[in-house]
Coordinates of N, CA and C in Angstrom, one line a residue:
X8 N 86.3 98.5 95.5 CA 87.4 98.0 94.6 C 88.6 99.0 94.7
X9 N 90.0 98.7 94.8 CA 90.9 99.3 95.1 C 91.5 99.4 93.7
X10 N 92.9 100.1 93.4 CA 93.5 100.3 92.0 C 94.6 100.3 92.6
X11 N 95.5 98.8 92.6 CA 96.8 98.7 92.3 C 97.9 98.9 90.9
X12 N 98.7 99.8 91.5 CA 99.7 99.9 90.6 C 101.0 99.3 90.8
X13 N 101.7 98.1 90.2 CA 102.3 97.3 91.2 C 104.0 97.8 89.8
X14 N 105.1 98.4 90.4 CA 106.2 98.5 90.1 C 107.2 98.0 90.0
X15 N 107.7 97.2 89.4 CA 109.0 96.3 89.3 C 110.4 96.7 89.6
X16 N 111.5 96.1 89.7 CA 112.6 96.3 90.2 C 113.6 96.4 89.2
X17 N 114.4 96.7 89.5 CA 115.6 97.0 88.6 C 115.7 95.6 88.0
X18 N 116.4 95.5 86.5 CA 116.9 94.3 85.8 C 115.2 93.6 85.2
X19 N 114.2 93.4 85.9 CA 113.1 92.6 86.2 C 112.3 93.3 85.2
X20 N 110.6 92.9 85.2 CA 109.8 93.6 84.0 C 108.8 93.5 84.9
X21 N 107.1 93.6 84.0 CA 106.1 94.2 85.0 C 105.9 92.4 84.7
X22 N 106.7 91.4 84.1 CA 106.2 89.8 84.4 C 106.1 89.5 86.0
X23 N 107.3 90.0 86.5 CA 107.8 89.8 87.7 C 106.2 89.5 88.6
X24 N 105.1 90.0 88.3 CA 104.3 90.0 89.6 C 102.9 89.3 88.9
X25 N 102.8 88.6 87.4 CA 102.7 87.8 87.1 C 101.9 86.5 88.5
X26 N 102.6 86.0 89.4 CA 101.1 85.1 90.6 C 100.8 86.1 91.3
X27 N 100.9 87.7 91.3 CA 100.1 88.7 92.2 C 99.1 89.0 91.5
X28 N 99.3 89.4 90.2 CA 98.5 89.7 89.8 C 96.9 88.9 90.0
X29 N 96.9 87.9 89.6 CA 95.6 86.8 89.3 C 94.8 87.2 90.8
X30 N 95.7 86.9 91.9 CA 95.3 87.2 93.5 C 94.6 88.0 93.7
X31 N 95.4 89.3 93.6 CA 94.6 90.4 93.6 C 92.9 90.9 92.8
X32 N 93.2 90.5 91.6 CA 92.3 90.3 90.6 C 90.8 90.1 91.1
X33 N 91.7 88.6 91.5 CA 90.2 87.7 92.4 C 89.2 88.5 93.7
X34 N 90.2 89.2 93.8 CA 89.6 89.9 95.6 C 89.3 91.0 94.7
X35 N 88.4 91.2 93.2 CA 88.0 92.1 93.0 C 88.7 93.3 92.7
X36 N 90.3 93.5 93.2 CA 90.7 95.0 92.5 C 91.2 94.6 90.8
X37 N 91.4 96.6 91.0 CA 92.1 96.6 89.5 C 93.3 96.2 89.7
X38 N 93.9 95.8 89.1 CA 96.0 95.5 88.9 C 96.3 96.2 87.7
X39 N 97.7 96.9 87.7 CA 97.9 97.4 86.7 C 99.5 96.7 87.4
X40 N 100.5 96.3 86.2 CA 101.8 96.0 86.3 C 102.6 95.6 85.0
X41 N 103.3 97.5 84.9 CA 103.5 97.9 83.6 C 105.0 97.5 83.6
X42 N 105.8 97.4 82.5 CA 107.1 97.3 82.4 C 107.6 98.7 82.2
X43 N 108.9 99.2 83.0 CA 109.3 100.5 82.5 C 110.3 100.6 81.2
X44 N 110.4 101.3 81.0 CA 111.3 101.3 79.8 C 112.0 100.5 79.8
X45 N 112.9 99.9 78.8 CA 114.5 99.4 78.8 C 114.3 98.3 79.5
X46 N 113.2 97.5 79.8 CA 112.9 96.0 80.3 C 112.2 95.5 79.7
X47 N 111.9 93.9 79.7 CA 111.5 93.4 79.2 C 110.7 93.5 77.7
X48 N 109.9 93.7 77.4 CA 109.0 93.4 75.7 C 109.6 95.2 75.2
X49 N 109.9 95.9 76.4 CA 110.2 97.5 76.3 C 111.7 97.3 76.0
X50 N 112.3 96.4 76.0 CA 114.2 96.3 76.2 C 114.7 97.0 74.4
X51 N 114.1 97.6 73.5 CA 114.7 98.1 72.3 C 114.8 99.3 72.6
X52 N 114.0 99.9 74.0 CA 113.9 101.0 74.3 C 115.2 101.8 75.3
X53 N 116.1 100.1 75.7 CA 117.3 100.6 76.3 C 118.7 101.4 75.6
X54 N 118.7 102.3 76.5 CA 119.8 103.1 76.4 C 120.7 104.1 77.0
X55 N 121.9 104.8 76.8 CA 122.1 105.2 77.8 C 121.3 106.8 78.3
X56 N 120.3 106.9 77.9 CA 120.0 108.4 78.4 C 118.5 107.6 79.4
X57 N 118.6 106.3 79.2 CA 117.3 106.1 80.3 C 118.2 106.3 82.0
X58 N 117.1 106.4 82.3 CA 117.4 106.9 83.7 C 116.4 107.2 85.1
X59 N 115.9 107.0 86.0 CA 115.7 107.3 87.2 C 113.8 108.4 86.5
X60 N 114.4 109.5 86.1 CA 113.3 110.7 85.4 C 112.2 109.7 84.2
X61 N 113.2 108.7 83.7 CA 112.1 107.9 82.3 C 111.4 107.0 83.2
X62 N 111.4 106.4 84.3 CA 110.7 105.8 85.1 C 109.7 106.1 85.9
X63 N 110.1 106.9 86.4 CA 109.4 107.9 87.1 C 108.5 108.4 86.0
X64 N 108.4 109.1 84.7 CA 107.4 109.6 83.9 C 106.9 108.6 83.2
X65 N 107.3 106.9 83.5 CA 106.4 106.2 82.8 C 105.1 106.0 84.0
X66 N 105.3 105.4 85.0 CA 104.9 105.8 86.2 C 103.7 106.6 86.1
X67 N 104.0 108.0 86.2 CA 103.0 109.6 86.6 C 102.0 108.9 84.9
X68 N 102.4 108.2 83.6 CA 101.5 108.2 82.7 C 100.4 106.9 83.1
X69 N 101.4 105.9 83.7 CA 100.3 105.1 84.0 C 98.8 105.7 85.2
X70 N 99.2 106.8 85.5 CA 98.0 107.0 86.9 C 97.5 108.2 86.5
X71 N 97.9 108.1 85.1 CA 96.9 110.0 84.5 C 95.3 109.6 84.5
X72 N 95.1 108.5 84.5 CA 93.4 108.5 84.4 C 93.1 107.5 85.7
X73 N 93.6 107.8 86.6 CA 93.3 107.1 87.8 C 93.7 107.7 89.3
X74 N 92.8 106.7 90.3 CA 92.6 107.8 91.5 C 93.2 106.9 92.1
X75 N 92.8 107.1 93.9 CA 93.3 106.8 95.1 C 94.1 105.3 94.6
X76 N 95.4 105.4 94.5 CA 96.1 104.3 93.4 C 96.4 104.0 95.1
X77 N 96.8 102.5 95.4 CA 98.0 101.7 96.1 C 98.9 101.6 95.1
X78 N 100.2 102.7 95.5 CA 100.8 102.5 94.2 C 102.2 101.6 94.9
X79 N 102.4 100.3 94.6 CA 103.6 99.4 95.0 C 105.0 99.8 94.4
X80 N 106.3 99.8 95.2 CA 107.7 99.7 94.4 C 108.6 98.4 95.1
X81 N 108.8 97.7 93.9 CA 109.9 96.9 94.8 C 111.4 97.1 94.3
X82 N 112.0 97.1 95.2 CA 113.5 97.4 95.0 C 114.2 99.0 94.8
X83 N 114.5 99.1 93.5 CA 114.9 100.1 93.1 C 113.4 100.8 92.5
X84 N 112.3 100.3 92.3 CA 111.3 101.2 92.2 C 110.7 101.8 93.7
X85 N 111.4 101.8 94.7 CA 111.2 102.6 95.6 C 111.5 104.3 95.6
X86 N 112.4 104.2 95.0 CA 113.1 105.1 93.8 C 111.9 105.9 92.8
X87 N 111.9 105.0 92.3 CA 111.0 105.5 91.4 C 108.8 105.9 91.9
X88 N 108.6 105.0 92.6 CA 107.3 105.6 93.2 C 107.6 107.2 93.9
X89 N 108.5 107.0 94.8 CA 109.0 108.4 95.6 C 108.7 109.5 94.6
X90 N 109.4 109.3 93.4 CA 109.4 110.2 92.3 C 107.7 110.5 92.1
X91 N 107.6 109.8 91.8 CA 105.8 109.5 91.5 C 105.4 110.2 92.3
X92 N 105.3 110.2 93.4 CA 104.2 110.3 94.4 C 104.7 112.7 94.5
X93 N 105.8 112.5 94.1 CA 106.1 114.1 94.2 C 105.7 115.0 92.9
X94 N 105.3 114.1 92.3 CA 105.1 114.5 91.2 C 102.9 114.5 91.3
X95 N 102.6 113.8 91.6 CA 101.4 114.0 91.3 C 100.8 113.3 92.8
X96 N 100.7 113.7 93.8 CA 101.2 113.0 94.8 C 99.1 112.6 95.1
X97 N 98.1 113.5 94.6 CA 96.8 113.5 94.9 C 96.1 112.1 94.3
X98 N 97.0 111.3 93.3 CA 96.0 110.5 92.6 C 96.5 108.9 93.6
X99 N 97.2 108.9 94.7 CA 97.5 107.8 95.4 C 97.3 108.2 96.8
X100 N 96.8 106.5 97.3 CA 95.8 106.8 98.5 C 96.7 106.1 99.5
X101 N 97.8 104.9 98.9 CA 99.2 104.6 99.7 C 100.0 104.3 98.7
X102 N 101.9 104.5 99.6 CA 102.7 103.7 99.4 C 102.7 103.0 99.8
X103 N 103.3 102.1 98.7 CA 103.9 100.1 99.3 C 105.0 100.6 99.0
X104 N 106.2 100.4 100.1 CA 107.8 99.9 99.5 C 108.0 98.3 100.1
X105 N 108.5 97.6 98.9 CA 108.4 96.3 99.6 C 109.8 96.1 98.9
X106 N 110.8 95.5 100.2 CA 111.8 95.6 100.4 C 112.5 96.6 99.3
X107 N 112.0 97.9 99.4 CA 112.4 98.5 98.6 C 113.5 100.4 99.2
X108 N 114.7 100.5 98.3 CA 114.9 102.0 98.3 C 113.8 102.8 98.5
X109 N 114.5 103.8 100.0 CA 113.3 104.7 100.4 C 114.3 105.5 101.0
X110 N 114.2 106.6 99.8 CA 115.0 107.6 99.4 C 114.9 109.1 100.2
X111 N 115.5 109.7 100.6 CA 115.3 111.3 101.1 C 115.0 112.6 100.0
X112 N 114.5 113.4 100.2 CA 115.0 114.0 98.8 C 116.0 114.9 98.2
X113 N 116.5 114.6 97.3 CA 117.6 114.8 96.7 C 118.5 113.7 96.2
X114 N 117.9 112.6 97.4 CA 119.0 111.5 97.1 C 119.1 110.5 96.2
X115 N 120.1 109.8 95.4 CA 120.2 108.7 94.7 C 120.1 107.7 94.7
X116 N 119.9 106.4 93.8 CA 120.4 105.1 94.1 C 121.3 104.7 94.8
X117 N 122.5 105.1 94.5 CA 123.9 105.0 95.4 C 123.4 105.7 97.0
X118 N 122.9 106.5 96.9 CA 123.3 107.1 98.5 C 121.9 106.4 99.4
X119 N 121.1 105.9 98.9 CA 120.2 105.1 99.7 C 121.3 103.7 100.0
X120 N 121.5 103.3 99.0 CA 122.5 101.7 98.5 C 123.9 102.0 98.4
X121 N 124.9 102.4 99.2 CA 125.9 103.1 98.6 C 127.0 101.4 98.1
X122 N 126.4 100.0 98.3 CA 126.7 99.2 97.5 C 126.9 98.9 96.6
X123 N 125.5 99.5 95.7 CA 126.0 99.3 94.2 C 127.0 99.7 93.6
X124 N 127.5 100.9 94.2 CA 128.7 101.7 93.7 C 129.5 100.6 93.1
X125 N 130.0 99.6 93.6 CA 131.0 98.5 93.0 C 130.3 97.7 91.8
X126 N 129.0 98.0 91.5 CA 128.7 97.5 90.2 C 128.6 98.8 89.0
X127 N 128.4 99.9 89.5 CA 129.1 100.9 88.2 C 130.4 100.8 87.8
X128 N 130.8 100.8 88.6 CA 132.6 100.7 88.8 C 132.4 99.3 88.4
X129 N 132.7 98.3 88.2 CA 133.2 97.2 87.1 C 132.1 98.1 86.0
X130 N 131.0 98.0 85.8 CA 130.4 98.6 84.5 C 131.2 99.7 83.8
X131 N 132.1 100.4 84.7 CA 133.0 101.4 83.8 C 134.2 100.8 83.4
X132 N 134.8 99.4 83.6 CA 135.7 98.6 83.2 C 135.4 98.0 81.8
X133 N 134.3 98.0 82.0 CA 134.0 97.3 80.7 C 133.9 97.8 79.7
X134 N 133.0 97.6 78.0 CA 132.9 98.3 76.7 C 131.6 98.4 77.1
X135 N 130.7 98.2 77.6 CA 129.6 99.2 77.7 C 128.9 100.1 79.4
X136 N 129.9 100.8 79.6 CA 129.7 101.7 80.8 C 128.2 102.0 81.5
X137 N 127.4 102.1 80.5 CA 125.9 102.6 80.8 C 125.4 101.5 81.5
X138 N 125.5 100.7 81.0 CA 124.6 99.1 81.9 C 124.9 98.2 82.4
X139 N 124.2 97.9 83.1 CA 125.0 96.7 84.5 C 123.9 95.4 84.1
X140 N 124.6 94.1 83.6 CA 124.1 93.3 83.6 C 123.3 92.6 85.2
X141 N 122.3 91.3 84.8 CA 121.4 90.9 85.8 C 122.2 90.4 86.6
X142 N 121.6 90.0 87.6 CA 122.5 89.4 88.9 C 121.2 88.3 88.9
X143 N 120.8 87.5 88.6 CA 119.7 86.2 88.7 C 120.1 85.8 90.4
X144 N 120.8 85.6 90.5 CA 120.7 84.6 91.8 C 121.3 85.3 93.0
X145 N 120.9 86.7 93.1 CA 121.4 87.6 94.3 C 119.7 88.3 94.3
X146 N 118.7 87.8 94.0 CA 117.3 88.2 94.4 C 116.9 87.1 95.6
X147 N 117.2 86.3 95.6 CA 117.1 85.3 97.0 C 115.8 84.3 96.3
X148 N 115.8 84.0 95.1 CA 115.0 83.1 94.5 C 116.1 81.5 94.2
X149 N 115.5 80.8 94.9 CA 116.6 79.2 95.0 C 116.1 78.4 94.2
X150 N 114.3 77.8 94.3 CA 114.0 76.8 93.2 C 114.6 77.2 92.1
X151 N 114.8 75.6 91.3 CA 115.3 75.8 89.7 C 114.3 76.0 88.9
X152 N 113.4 75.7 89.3 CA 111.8 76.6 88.0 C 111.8 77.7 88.5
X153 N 111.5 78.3 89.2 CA 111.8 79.6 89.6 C 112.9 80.7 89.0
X154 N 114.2 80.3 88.8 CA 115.1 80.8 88.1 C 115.1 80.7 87.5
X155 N 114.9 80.1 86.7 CA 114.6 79.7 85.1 C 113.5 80.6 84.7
X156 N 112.6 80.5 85.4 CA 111.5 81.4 85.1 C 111.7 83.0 85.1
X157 N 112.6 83.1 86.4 CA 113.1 84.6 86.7 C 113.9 85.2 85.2
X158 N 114.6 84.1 84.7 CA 116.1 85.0 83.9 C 115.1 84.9 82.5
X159 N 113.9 84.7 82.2 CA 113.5 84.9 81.1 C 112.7 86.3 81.0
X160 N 113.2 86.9 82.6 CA 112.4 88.3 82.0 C 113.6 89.2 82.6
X161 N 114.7 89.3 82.8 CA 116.1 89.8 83.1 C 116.6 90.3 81.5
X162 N 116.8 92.1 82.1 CA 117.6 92.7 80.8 C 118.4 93.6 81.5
X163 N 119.2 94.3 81.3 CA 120.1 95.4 82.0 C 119.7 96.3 82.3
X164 N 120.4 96.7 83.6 CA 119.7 97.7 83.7 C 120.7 99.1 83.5
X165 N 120.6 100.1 83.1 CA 120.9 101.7 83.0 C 121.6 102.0 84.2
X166 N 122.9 102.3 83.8 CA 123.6 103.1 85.2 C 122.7 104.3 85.6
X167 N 122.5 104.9 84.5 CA 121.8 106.6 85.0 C 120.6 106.3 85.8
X168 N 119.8 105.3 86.1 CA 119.4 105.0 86.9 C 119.4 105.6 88.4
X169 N 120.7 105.0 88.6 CA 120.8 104.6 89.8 C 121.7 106.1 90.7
X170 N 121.9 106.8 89.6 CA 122.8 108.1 89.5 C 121.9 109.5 89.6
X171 N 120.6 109.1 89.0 CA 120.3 110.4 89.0 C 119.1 111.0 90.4
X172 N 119.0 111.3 91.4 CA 118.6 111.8 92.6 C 116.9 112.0 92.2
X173 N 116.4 112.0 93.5 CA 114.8 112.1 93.0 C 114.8 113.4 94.1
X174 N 113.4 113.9 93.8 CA 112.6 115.1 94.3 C 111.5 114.4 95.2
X175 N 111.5 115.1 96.4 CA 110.7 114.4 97.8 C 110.4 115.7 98.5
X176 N 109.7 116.4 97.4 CA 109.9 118.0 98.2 C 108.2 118.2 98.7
X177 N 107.5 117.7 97.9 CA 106.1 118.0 98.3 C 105.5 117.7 99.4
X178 N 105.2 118.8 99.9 CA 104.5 118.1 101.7 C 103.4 117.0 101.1
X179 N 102.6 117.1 100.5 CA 101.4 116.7 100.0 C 101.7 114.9 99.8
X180 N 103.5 115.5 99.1 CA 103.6 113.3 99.1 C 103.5 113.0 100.7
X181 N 104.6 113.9 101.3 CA 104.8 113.2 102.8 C 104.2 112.7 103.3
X182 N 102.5 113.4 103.2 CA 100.9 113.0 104.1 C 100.9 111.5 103.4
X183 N 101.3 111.1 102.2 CA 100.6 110.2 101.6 C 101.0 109.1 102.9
X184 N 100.1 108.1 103.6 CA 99.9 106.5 104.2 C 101.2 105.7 103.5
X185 N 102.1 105.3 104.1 CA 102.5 104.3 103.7 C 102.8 102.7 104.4
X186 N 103.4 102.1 103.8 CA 103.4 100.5 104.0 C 105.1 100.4 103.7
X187 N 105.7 99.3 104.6 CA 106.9 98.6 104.8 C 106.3 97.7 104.3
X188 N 107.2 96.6 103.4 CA 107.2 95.3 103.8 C 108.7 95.0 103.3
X189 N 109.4 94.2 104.4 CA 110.5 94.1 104.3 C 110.9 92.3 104.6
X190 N 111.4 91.9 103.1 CA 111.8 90.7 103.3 C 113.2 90.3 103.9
X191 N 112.8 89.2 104.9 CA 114.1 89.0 106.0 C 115.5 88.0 105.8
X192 N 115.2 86.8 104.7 CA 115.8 86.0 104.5 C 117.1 86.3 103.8
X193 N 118.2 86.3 104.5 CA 119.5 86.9 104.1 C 119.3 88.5 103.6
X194 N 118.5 89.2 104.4 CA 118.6 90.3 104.6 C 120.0 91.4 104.6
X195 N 120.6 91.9 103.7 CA 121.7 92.9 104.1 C 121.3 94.0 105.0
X196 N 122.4 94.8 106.1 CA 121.5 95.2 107.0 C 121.2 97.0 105.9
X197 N 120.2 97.1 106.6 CA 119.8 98.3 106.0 C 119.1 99.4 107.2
X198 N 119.2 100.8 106.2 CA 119.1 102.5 107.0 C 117.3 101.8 107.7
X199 N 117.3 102.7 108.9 CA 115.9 102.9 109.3 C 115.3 103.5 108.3
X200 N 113.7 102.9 108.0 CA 112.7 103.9 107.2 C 112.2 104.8 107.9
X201 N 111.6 105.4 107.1 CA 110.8 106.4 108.1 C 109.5 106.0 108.9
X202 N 109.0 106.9 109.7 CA 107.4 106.2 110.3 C 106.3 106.0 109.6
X203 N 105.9 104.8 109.1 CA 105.0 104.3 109.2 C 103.7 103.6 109.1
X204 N 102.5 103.8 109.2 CA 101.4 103.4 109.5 C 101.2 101.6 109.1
X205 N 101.8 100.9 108.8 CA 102.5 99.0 108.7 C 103.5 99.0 108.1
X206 N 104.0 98.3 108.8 CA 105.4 97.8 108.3 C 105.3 96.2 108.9
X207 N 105.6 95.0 107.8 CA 105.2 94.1 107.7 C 106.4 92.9 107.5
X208 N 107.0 91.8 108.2 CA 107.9 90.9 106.9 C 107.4 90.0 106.6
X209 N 107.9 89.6 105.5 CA 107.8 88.0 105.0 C 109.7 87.7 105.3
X210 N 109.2 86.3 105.5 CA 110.4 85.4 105.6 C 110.9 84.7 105.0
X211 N 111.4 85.5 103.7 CA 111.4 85.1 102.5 C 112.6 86.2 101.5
X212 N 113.4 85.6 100.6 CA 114.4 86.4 99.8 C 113.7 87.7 99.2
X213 N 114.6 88.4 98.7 CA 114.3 89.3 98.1 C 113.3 89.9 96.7
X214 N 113.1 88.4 95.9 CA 111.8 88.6 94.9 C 110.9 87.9 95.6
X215 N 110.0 88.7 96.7 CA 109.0 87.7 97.5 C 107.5 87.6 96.7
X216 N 107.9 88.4 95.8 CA 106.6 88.4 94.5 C 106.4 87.0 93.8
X217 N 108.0 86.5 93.8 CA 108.3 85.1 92.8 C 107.7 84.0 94.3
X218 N 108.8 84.0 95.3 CA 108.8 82.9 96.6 C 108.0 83.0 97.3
X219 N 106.9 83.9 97.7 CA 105.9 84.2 98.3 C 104.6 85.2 97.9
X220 N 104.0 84.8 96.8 CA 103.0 85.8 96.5 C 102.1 85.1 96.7
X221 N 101.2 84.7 97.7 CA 100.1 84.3 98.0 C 100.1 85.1 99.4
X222 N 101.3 85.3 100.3 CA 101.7 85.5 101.1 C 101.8 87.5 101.4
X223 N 102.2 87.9 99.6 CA 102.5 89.1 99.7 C 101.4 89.4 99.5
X224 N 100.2 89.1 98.3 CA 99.5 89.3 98.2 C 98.1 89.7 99.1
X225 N 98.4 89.0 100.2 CA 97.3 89.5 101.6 C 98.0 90.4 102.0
X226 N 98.9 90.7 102.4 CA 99.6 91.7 102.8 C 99.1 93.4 102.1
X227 N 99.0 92.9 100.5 CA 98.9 94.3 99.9 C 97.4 94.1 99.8
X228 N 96.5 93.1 99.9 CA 95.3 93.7 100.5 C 94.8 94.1 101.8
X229 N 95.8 93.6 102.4 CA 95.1 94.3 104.2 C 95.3 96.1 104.0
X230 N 96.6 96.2 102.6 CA 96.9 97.6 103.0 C 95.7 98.2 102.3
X231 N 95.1 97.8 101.3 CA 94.2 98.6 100.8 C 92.9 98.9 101.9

């Protein structure tokens, strides 16, 4: 039996993985797929001092009583595993980044993505600076159940997020195994990751959790 820890993405909650879950289940592992602060059923907890470090330390609490984790990030929790893994790097047996930020250390959201930058910037035009509203239909999810389904777990997300730099200093994370999975369908192009041991696509938009989880879900069991 394996122990997934599966991480959600910016704007999104731990619903997001909601048809992985049951999948995984079945094939006998554990799933864990927690909401981080300032999302979803956690959204009273948004504010502006959340950030990048409150993710990261919800993270390191979920894996205090657990071992050889597959610990998953999609998106901007690419970000935030990295963090994870430097922080307690012995209780995880791989990374998953699935289509996700894969950061150097020291670096930011912006400097992996130096895109977003144009969504802080309108967020500083506006009356609330700290948070960047959802973008629903820039995750590559097209059915109309699907969307619908999507924007009912969509809350803002924290500029300090995306701002504050993570720590990648631990040789101990570096040894950690990891896994690519990168989804191709209207793909923006993106930096080389680093080497290795699978790197995988689906052919499929950006929330391949929502459009393909029967599909991801073998995937993150071949890694275990």
């Amino acid at each position: 039996m394996a122990t997934y820890v599966l991480v959600h993405g910016a704007w999104h909650s731990g619903a997001a993985w909601d048809r992985v879950v049951p999948l995984l289940t079945a094939a006998g592992h554990r799933v864990l797929a927690p909401t981080l602060t300032g999302y979803g059923d956690r959204i009273h907890l948004l504010g502006p001092e959340v950030g990048l470090d409150t993710h990261i330390d919800d993270v390191v609490s979920v894996l205090d009583d657990l071992q050889d984790v597959i610990l998953v990030g999609h998106s901007y929790a690419g970000m935030v595993i990295t963090g994870a893994a430097n922080r307690v790097p012995r209780k995880i047996a791989r990374l998953v980044f699935l289509d996700a930020m894969v950061p150097r250390d020291g670096e930011s959201a912006i400097d992996v993505m130096p895109a977003t930058q144009h969504l802080i910037d309108q967020a500083a035009r506006s009356g609330t600076p700290w948070r960047l509203p959802p973008m629903s239909r820039s995750f590559g999810v097209t059915d109309p159940a699907d969307l619908a389904w999507l924007d009912t777990m969509l809350s803002d997300q924290p500029v300090r997020c995306l701002l504050q730099p993570v720590a990648f200093d631990d040789p101990a994370a570096h040894a950690i195994p990891r896994t690519h999975i990168h989804c191709t369908a209207d793909a923006p192009p993106r930096r080389p990751v680093p080497p290795a041991d699978q790197v995988w696509e689906l052919p499929t938009g950006h929330d391949c959790m929502i459009t393909m989880p029967a599909e991801l879900a073998g995937l993150l069991l071949t890694a275990a």
